[in-house]
Amino acid sequence: SQQGEEDPQALSIQEGENATMNCSYKTSINNLQWYRQNSGRGLVHLILIRSNEREKHSGRLRVTLDTSKKSSSLLITASRAADTASYFCATDATTSGTYKYIFGTGTRLKVLA
Amino acid sequence: IAGITQAPTSQILAAGRRMTLRCTQDMRHNAMYWYRQDLGLGLRLIHYSNTAGTTGKGEVPDGYSVSRANTDDFPLTLASAVPSQTSVYFCASRKGQSAGELFFGEGSRLTVL
């Protein structure tokens, strides 16, 4: 399986602190995406980073990608209680023009007010 | 804006019964996907369709079938449900043929007794 793995599985922080989540994957990829899932809801796309990019920002989100280590990190700065959710990385394991996104196991983030 | 609609939202089913989970999108996206989400395992790809008239197998296709008769609809069928198919099922879509974000439905919670 090309499934990615997030680390840590669960994270609990105080409001205002930064939250860092890591994702490791097994094979070469074209791009990597991060998604957020609130409890009982569908996933929502946060950010996409391509294999030739090393860092990307979007608001309070910062994503890095190290293809040599097959890993990515998601940093949420100045966290808020509303950031409480599960976060998933998804790797694009495209072959022969067929796009298949493989998801990791997720990090459950809890931000305490 | 509806996006992706899944039905039913929740269903309890006796083992051996046939069940079809419906997925409809109004965004005219080419690609559609079915994932199952189980605690501790993240999301796993069941089947996908890059465009109407084509389908493909994902990571865990056994026991499931799909069809893509048109752009908007991508039903997932369990021919003879088993308890191990108890899960939350998510349908997703992607706009074009190149890499991009996935749009998710709100999920269908299926319990097989």
XYZ file of N, CA and C in Angstrom:
678
model
N 0.843 -1.206 0.000
C 0.000 0.000 0.000
C 0.868 1.243 0.000
N 0.425 2.291 -0.689
C 1.184 3.526 -0.705
C 0.664 4.477 0.342
N -0.087 3.975 1.283
C -0.703 4.849 2.272
C 0.329 5.601 3.066
N 0.056 6.884 3.288
C 0.939 7.688 4.111
C 0.602 7.500 5.572
N 1.497 7.924 6.407
C 1.269 7.838 7.847
C 1.513 9.191 8.468
N 0.579 9.646 9.267
C 0.746 10.913 9.960
C 1.302 10.678 11.365
N 1.998 11.670 11.815
C 2.595 11.612 13.150
C 2.526 13.013 13.750
N 2.050 13.198 14.976
C 1.549 12.155 15.864
C 0.128 11.729 15.491
N -0.369 10.681 16.104
C -1.748 10.257 15.866
C -2.713 11.238 16.504
N -2.314 11.805 17.633
C -3.160 12.763 18.337
C -2.283 13.849 18.937
N -2.824 15.057 18.988
C -2.074 16.211 19.478
C -3.038 17.135 20.200
N -2.631 17.556 21.399
C -3.459 18.453 22.183
C -2.627 19.669 22.565
N -3.089 20.863 22.215
C -2.324 22.077 22.485
C -3.254 23.163 23.013
N -2.656 24.232 23.526
C -3.416 25.376 23.990
C -3.639 26.348 22.840
N -4.735 27.042 22.909
C -5.037 28.070 21.903
C -3.881 29.075 21.839
N -3.503 29.443 20.627
C -2.401 30.377 20.437
C -1.083 29.702 20.143
N -0.955 28.438 20.519
C 0.266 27.695 20.216
C 0.259 27.238 18.768
N 1.453 26.816 18.321
C 1.565 26.256 16.977
C 1.387 24.743 17.024
N 0.813 24.197 15.958
C 0.623 22.748 15.850
C 1.369 22.247 14.626
N 2.166 21.212 14.817
C 2.909 20.624 13.700
C 2.535 19.155 13.542
N 2.196 18.793 12.326
C 1.860 17.416 12.002
C 2.747 16.949 10.862
N 3.139 15.691 10.906
C 4.044 15.149 9.911
C 3.397 14.012 9.142
N 3.838 13.860 7.908
C 3.307 12.807 7.041
C 4.474 12.136 6.346
N 4.510 10.812 6.390
C 5.531 10.072 5.647
C 4.833 9.179 4.629
N 5.482 8.968 3.502
C 4.900 8.139 2.456
C 5.966 7.237 1.879
N 5.546 6.309 1.009
C 6.453 5.226 0.653
C 7.051 5.322 -0.740
N 6.333 5.940 -1.674
C 6.826 5.923 -3.052
C 6.927 7.341 -3.595
N 7.473 7.479 -4.771
C 7.565 8.788 -5.413
C 6.167 9.333 -5.689
N 6.041 10.636 -5.577
C 4.737 11.255 -5.763
C 4.840 12.431 -6.724
N 3.697 12.839 -7.235
C 3.620 14.041 -8.060
C 3.267 15.272 -7.230
N 2.407 15.060 -6.255
C 2.055 16.139 -5.341
C 1.513 15.540 -4.061
N 1.403 16.373 -3.057
C 0.879 15.946 -1.763
C -0.116 17.003 -1.300
N -1.219 16.559 -0.747
C -2.249 17.486 -0.289
C -2.554 17.238 1.180
N -3.026 18.276 1.830
C -3.498 18.173 3.208
C -4.984 18.494 3.251
N -5.708 17.695 4.047
C -7.141 17.858 4.207
C -7.484 17.931 5.685
N -8.601 18.560 5.944
C -9.120 18.683 7.313
C -10.480 18.016 7.363
N -10.774 17.355 8.503
C -12.067 16.722 8.694
C -12.574 17.051 10.084
N -13.667 17.783 10.133
C -14.348 17.987 11.401
C -15.150 16.727 11.724
N -15.381 16.516 12.990
C -16.032 15.298 13.452
C -17.365 15.082 12.745
N -17.517 13.894 12.124
C -18.774 13.552 11.491
C -19.027 14.209 10.151
N -18.019 14.873 9.605
C -18.185 15.597 8.349
C -17.267 15.047 7.276
N -17.432 15.528 6.054
C -16.533 15.160 4.969
C -15.215 15.925 5.059
N -14.263 15.506 4.231
C -12.955 16.155 4.241
C -13.000 17.430 3.408
N -12.187 18.403 3.840
C -12.087 19.673 3.137
C -10.627 19.912 2.779
N -10.390 20.271 1.531
C -9.028 20.497 1.048
C -8.428 21.748 1.684
N -7.164 21.645 2.113
C -6.464 22.787 2.701
C -5.411 23.354 1.753
N -4.517 22.495 1.269
C -3.376 22.990 0.506
C -2.763 21.850 -0.303
N -2.197 22.182 -1.454
C -1.520 21.215 -2.322
C -0.094 21.689 -2.541
N 0.866 20.782 -2.421
C 2.257 21.114 -2.706
C 2.773 20.125 -3.742
N 3.404 20.628 -4.782
C 3.890 19.773 -5.855
C 5.265 19.225 -5.508
N 5.656 18.180 -6.187
C 6.904 17.495 -5.848
C 8.131 18.372 -6.077
N 8.021 19.399 -6.921
C 9.162 20.282 -7.163
C 9.140 21.523 -6.258
N 8.211 21.545 -5.324
C 8.143 22.631 -4.356
C 8.623 22.142 -3.001
N 9.190 23.042 -2.231
C 9.706 22.664 -0.903
C 8.886 23.256 0.223
N 8.217 24.370 -0.052
C 7.443 25.016 1.002
C 6.294 25.799 0.355
N 5.185 25.842 1.087
C 4.031 26.581 0.591
C 3.261 27.138 1.779
N 2.686 28.328 1.600
C 1.951 28.977 2.675
C 0.532 29.271 2.214
N -0.382 29.229 3.177
C -1.752 29.645 2.927
C -2.337 30.109 4.250
N -2.430 31.415 4.420
C -2.928 31.953 5.684
C -2.065 31.513 6.847
N -2.666 30.831 7.822
C -1.904 30.359 8.990
C -1.281 28.979 8.763
N -1.395 28.470 7.567
C -0.857 27.153 7.241
C 0.475 27.267 6.521
N 1.407 26.393 6.926
C 2.689 26.296 6.224
C 2.972 24.821 6.003
N 3.203 24.464 4.767
C 3.475 23.073 4.418
C 4.882 22.976 3.847
N 5.611 21.961 4.272
C 6.917 21.670 3.690
C 6.903 20.275 3.100
N 7.764 20.064 2.131
C 7.869 18.766 1.474
C 9.335 18.427 1.276
N 9.740 17.259 1.726
C 11.103 16.761 1.541
C 10.998 15.443 0.782
N 11.181 15.487 -0.519
C 11.006 14.275 -1.325
C 12.135 13.272 -1.082
N 13.292 13.744 -0.648
C 14.381 12.803 -0.380
C 14.078 11.949 0.844
N 13.362 12.515 1.790
C 12.966 11.771 2.998
C 11.546 11.242 2.885
N 10.885 11.538 1.772
C 9.484 11.124 1.585
C 8.641 11.547 2.783
N 8.691 12.833 3.073
C 7.934 13.329 4.211
C 7.456 14.751 3.965
N 6.394 15.117 4.676
C 5.823 16.448 4.608
C 5.388 16.848 6.007
N 5.340 18.154 6.251
C 4.826 18.628 7.521
C 3.824 19.736 7.279
N 2.842 19.793 8.168
C 1.834 20.848 8.162
C 1.945 21.600 9.476
N 2.168 22.893 9.395
C 2.259 23.753 10.567
C 1.055 24.676 10.574
N 0.335 24.686 11.676
C -0.753 25.636 11.879
C -0.280 26.610 12.947
N -0.154 27.867 12.587
C 0.333 28.855 13.550
C -0.836 29.498 14.300
N -0.545 29.947 15.505
C -1.539 30.663 16.326
C -2.875 29.928 16.317
N -2.858 28.708 16.772
C -4.039 27.851 16.660
C -5.231 28.415 17.428
N -6.399 28.018 16.953
C -7.666 28.441 17.539
C -8.476 27.214 17.891
N -9.427 27.362 18.776
C -10.285 26.237 19.146
C -10.977 25.662 17.920
N -11.287 26.523 16.951
C -11.970 26.076 15.733
C -11.079 25.213 14.840
N -9.790 25.163 15.122
C -8.885 24.298 14.359
C -8.982 22.843 14.811
N -9.694 22.595 15.888
C -9.867 21.221 16.359
C -10.516 20.377 15.280
N -9.807 19.343 14.854
C -10.252 18.510 13.745
C -9.220 17.414 13.534
N -9.489 16.540 12.565
C -8.482 15.575 12.119
C -7.885 16.073 10.812
N -6.588 15.853 10.674
C -5.877 16.338 9.495
C -5.234 15.149 8.785
N -5.411 15.119 7.464
C -4.922 14.002 6.665
C -4.035 14.498 5.538
N -2.977 13.747 5.276
C -2.222 14.001 4.055
C -2.689 13.010 2.992
N -2.574 13.408 1.744
C -2.965 12.550 0.628
C -1.911 12.666 -0.459
N -1.403 11.544 -0.893
C -0.382 11.553 -1.943
C -1.001 11.197 -3.282
N -0.534 11.890 -4.289
C -0.979 11.635 -5.656
C -0.078 10.556 -6.234
N -0.604 9.350 -6.348
C 0.168 8.205 -6.853
C -0.219 7.916 -8.282
N -0.031 8.902 -9.113
C -0.478 8.783 -10.496
C 0.380 7.823 -11.298
N -0.277 6.973 -12.058
C 0.413 6.119 -13.025
C -0.370 6.142 -14.322
N 0.331 6.293 -15.415
C -0.285 6.236 -16.748
C -1.503 7.139 -16.870
N -1.444 8.350 -16.306
C -2.532 9.301 -16.434
C -3.727 9.008 -15.557
N -3.644 7.999 -14.711
C -4.755 7.687 -13.811
C -4.441 8.258 -12.440
N -5.260 9.185 -11.983
C -4.997 9.851 -10.721
C -5.644 9.106 -9.569
N -4.846 8.691 -8.609
C -5.349 8.007 -7.430
C -4.721 8.644 -6.207
N -5.556 9.218 -5.399
C -5.070 9.853 -4.183
C -5.139 8.859 -3.034
N -4.018 8.667 -2.345
C -3.945 7.736 -1.232
C -3.785 8.524 0.050
N -4.676 8.263 1.004
C -4.694 9.035 2.235
C -3.937 8.357 3.360
N -3.409 9.174 4.252
C -2.785 8.676 5.464
C -3.815 8.417 6.547
N -3.338 8.067 7.708
C -4.209 7.654 8.811
C -4.685 8.822 9.656
N -4.112 9.992 9.473
C -4.628 11.191 10.123
C -4.037 11.523 11.474
N -4.056 12.809 11.798
C -3.689 13.330 13.118
C -4.903 14.027 13.702
N -5.270 13.619 14.913
C -6.400 14.278 15.598
C -5.845 15.423 16.436
N -6.229 16.624 16.062
C -5.768 17.819 16.767
C -6.868 18.354 17.657
N -6.504 18.627 18.886
C -7.441 19.255 19.819
C -6.806 20.535 20.324
N -7.488 21.647 20.116
C -6.997 22.946 20.571
C -7.867 23.389 21.738
N -7.215 23.558 22.881
C -7.919 23.894 24.109
C -8.011 25.403 24.276
N -9.217 25.878 24.546
C -9.420 27.326 24.721
C -8.940 27.787 26.086
N -25.373 26.024 -3.528
C -24.407 25.141 -4.190
C -24.417 23.802 -3.452
N -24.819 22.716 -4.152
C -24.938 21.432 -3.482
C -23.595 20.727 -3.401
N -22.818 20.721 -4.502
C -21.540 20.013 -4.480
C -21.773 18.535 -4.682
N -21.461 17.751 -3.672
C -21.628 16.307 -3.730
C -22.682 15.884 -2.728
N -23.662 15.128 -3.192
C -24.730 14.635 -2.331
C -24.640 13.127 -2.227
N -24.607 12.638 -1.005
C -24.576 11.196 -0.761
C -25.864 10.765 -0.068
N -26.319 9.568 -0.419
C -27.514 9.022 0.221
C -27.402 7.492 0.264
N -27.870 6.879 1.360
C -28.418 7.530 2.552
C -27.301 8.068 3.435
N -27.637 8.861 4.424
C -26.628 9.351 5.375
C -26.260 8.277 6.363
N -27.221 7.383 6.627
C -26.975 6.307 7.576
C -27.889 5.139 7.235
N -27.365 3.923 7.417
C -28.156 2.741 7.096
C -27.675 1.553 7.916
N -28.632 0.790 8.448
C -28.319 -0.484 9.089
C -28.819 -1.581 8.175
N -27.964 -2.544 7.934
C -28.239 -3.534 6.894
C -27.935 -4.932 7.428
N -28.798 -5.895 7.095
C -28.519 -7.288 7.460
C -27.480 -7.875 6.512
N -26.610 -8.697 7.063
C -25.602 -9.367 6.241
C -26.277 -10.168 5.135
N -25.667 -10.138 3.962
C -26.214 -10.848 2.813
C -27.102 -9.999 1.928
N -27.528 -8.856 2.424
C -28.385 -7.979 1.633
C -27.558 -7.165 0.648
N -28.239 -6.739 -0.396
C -27.634 -5.891 -1.415
C -27.890 -4.431 -1.054
N -26.900 -3.588 -1.264
C -27.045 -2.180 -0.889
C -26.348 -1.306 -1.909
N -26.987 -0.225 -2.306
C -26.354 0.742 -3.191
C -26.281 2.091 -2.500
N -25.082 2.622 -2.406
C -24.860 3.969 -1.889
C -24.818 4.915 -3.082
N -25.591 5.978 -2.977
C -25.699 6.888 -4.114
C -24.784 8.107 -3.923
N -24.274 8.583 -5.018
C -23.420 9.773 -5.018
C -23.720 10.578 -6.273
N -24.056 11.833 -6.076
C -24.366 12.728 -7.194
C -23.620 14.035 -6.996
N -23.014 14.510 -8.088
C -22.333 15.800 -8.018
C -22.888 16.725 -9.102
N -22.935 18.018 -8.777
C -23.470 18.992 -9.721
C -22.401 19.963 -10.207
N -21.138 19.562 -10.097
C -20.038 20.441 -10.462
C -19.453 20.088 -11.829
N -19.987 19.061 -12.474
C -19.507 18.591 -13.784
C -18.045 18.155 -13.734
N -17.645 17.598 -12.581
C -16.287 17.108 -12.442
C -16.091 15.807 -13.205
N -14.909 15.635 -13.769
C -14.634 14.429 -14.540
C -14.426 13.209 -13.651
N -13.609 13.342 -12.631
C -13.207 12.178 -11.840
C -14.025 12.061 -10.566
N -14.333 10.832 -10.202
C -15.050 10.576 -8.961
C -14.436 9.380 -8.251
N -14.595 9.362 -6.938
C -13.925 8.368 -6.109
C -14.873 7.882 -5.020
N -14.651 6.652 -4.568
C -15.278 6.136 -3.355
C -14.190 5.703 -2.376
N -14.295 6.221 -1.150
C -13.394 5.841 -0.062
C -14.218 5.262 1.077
N -13.569 4.407 1.860
C -14.142 4.007 3.140
C -13.210 4.471 4.234
N -13.802 4.891 5.344
C -13.016 5.382 6.466
C -13.302 4.534 7.687
N -12.265 3.949 8.212
C -12.351 3.124 9.410
C -11.394 3.659 10.447
N -11.792 3.573 11.699
C -10.995 4.123 12.801
C -9.596 3.517 12.788
N -8.603 4.366 12.818
C -7.216 3.919 12.868
C -6.619 3.560 11.526
N -7.450 3.538 10.487
C -6.957 3.157 9.163
C -7.044 4.296 8.158
N -7.597 5.401 8.543
C -7.714 6.506 7.612
C -8.694 6.202 6.506
N -8.492 6.840 5.355
C -9.355 6.622 4.203
C -8.672 5.676 3.227
N -9.426 4.714 2.729
C -8.885 3.782 1.753
C -9.734 3.826 0.490
N -9.079 3.884 -0.643
C -9.747 4.019 -1.921
C -10.366 2.686 -2.346
N -11.649 2.707 -2.680
C -12.348 1.489 -3.095
C -12.354 1.379 -4.620
N -12.955 2.351 -5.257
C -13.011 2.416 -6.718
C -12.935 3.876 -7.141
N -12.574 4.089 -8.395
C -12.541 5.438 -8.929
C -13.014 5.428 -10.370
N -13.277 6.638 -10.869
C -13.663 6.796 -12.269
C -13.056 8.091 -12.775
N -12.241 8.015 -13.782
C -11.594 9.217 -14.311
C -12.534 10.038 -15.184
N -13.503 9.371 -15.790
C -14.467 10.057 -16.639
C -15.654 9.139 -16.848
N -16.758 9.680 -17.289
C -17.952 8.873 -17.517
C -17.634 7.725 -18.464
N -18.122 6.538 -18.079
C -17.916 5.348 -18.883
C -16.709 4.527 -18.513
N -15.871 5.028 -17.606
C -14.675 4.294 -17.181
C -14.645 4.174 -15.669
N -14.153 3.046 -15.176
C -13.957 2.850 -13.739
C -12.663 2.094 -13.513
N -12.170 2.140 -12.276
C -10.951 1.435 -11.934
C -10.971 1.008 -10.484
N -10.114 0.049 -10.152
C -10.058 -0.471 -8.797
C -9.048 0.304 -7.966
N -9.395 0.500 -6.698
C -8.489 1.148 -5.765
C -7.787 0.136 -4.884
N -7.563 0.510 -3.636
C -6.840 -0.339 -2.687
C -7.661 -1.521 -2.186
N -8.956 -1.294 -1.967
C -9.806 -2.310 -1.341
C -11.095 -2.512 -2.131
N -11.025 -3.028 -3.349
C -12.214 -3.122 -4.190
C -13.106 -4.348 -3.968
N -12.566 -5.365 -3.290
C -13.305 -6.630 -3.193
C -14.619 -6.458 -2.439
N -15.698 -6.981 -3.045
C -17.019 -6.902 -2.433
C -17.808 -5.688 -2.858
N -17.180 -4.830 -3.675
C -17.828 -3.597 -4.118
C -17.797 -3.510 -5.640
N -18.813 -2.848 -6.204
C -18.806 -2.551 -7.635
C -19.324 -1.141 -7.844
N -18.912 -0.535 -8.944
C -19.342 0.820 -9.270
C -19.711 0.880 -10.738
N -20.417 1.935 -11.086
C -20.728 2.230 -12.481
C -20.676 3.737 -12.675
N -20.432 4.166 -13.895
C -20.380 5.602 -14.189
C -21.049 5.813 -15.535
N -22.368 5.781 -15.497
C -23.143 5.896 -16.734
C -23.148 7.331 -17.259
N -22.995 8.293 -16.360
C -22.971 9.697 -16.761
C -22.003 10.458 -15.864
N -21.825 11.742 -16.127
C -20.853 12.542 -15.379
C -21.239 12.724 -13.920
N -22.536 12.845 -13.663
C -22.985 13.286 -12.347
C -23.078 12.180 -11.292
N -23.317 10.945 -11.713
C -23.650 9.892 -10.755
C -22.581 8.808 -10.687
N -22.315 8.358 -9.466
C -21.284 7.323 -9.267
C -21.729 6.429 -8.115
N -22.676 5.528 -8.340
C -23.161 4.661 -7.257
C -22.184 3.550 -6.902
N -22.180 3.212 -5.629
C -21.351 2.128 -5.100
C -22.281 1.020 -4.613
N -22.086 -0.200 -5.100
C -22.961 -1.309 -4.745
C -22.220 -2.383 -3.974
N -22.847 -2.821 -2.887
C -22.388 -3.977 -2.142
C -23.341 -5.109 -2.514
N -22.862 -6.090 -3.261
C -23.754 -7.127 -3.778
C -24.314 -7.999 -2.667
N -23.486 -8.326 -1.691
C -23.907 -9.160 -0.566
C -23.111 -8.697 0.649
N -23.715 -7.804 1.433
C -22.989 -7.121 2.501
C -22.495 -8.095 3.579
N -21.302 -7.788 4.099
C -20.716 -8.556 5.210
C -20.364 -7.584 6.324
N -20.274 -8.075 7.575
C -20.005 -7.171 8.708
C -18.725 -6.345 8.561
N -17.730 -6.878 7.866
C -16.472 -6.137 7.695
C -16.641 -4.914 6.781
N -17.782 -4.793 6.147
C -18.061 -3.621 5.326
C -18.736 -2.508 6.128
N -18.892 -2.721 7.415
C -19.341 -1.659 8.305
C -18.293 -0.557 8.304
N -18.705 0.648 7.923
C -17.741 1.725 7.752
C -18.489 3.012 7.429
N -17.723 4.090 7.322
C -18.262 5.333 6.779
C -17.710 5.475 5.368
N -18.593 5.693 4.424
C -18.211 5.749 3.012
C -18.300 7.190 2.508
N -17.237 7.618 1.858
C -17.185 8.971 1.317
C -17.023 8.931 -0.189
N -17.819 9.727 -0.844
C -17.688 9.953 -2.272
C -16.961 11.278 -2.475
N -16.125 11.338 -3.491
C -15.377 12.558 -3.773
C -15.285 12.764 -5.279
N -15.011 13.999 -5.664
C -14.844 14.291 -7.087
C -13.685 15.248 -7.287
N -13.174 15.256 -8.514
C -12.082 16.172 -8.884
C -12.405 16.734 -10.237
N -12.024 17.995 -10.438
C -12.488 18.722 -11.611
C -11.956 18.168 -12.918
N -10.640 18.155 -13.083
C -10.095 17.873 -14.397
C -9.206 16.657 -14.427
N -8.433 16.550 -15.465
C -7.553 15.409 -15.640
C -6.214 15.629 -14.949
N -5.905 16.847 -14.612
C -4.635 17.107 -13.937
C -4.852 17.141 -12.433
N -3.769 17.198 -11.720
C -3.847 17.149 -10.265
C -4.658 18.309 -9.721
N -5.401 18.052 -8.670
C -6.197 19.105 -8.064
C -6.887 18.598 -6.828
N -7.593 19.476 -6.176
C -8.217 19.116 -4.917
C -9.425 18.211 -5.138
N -9.679 17.411 -4.120
C -10.868 16.579 -4.087
C -11.956 17.293 -3.304
N -13.181 17.119 -3.776
C -14.345 17.644 -3.072
C -15.114 16.446 -2.527
N -15.412 16.490 -1.247
C -16.022 15.344 -0.582
C -17.486 15.582 -0.250
N -18.255 14.474 -0.263
C -19.581 14.491 0.306
C -19.490 14.356 1.817
N -20.658 14.329 2.459
C -20.695 14.286 3.912
C -20.647 12.861 4.468
N -20.657 11.879 3.591
C -20.476 10.503 4.035
C -21.771 9.732 4.231
N -21.645 8.414 4.125
C -22.755 7.499 4.403
C -22.265 6.483 5.432
N -22.922 6.459 6.574
C -22.516 5.519 7.632
C -23.300 4.239 7.473
N -22.584 3.145 7.233
C -23.214 1.856 6.977
C -22.841 0.865 8.066
N -23.846 0.242 8.652
C -23.640 -0.804 9.649
C -24.228 -2.098 9.123
N -23.398 -3.131 9.045
C -23.847 -4.441 8.561
C -23.862 -5.404 9.745
N -25.030 -5.921 10.029
C -25.181 -6.807 11.198
C -25.223 -8.273 10.793
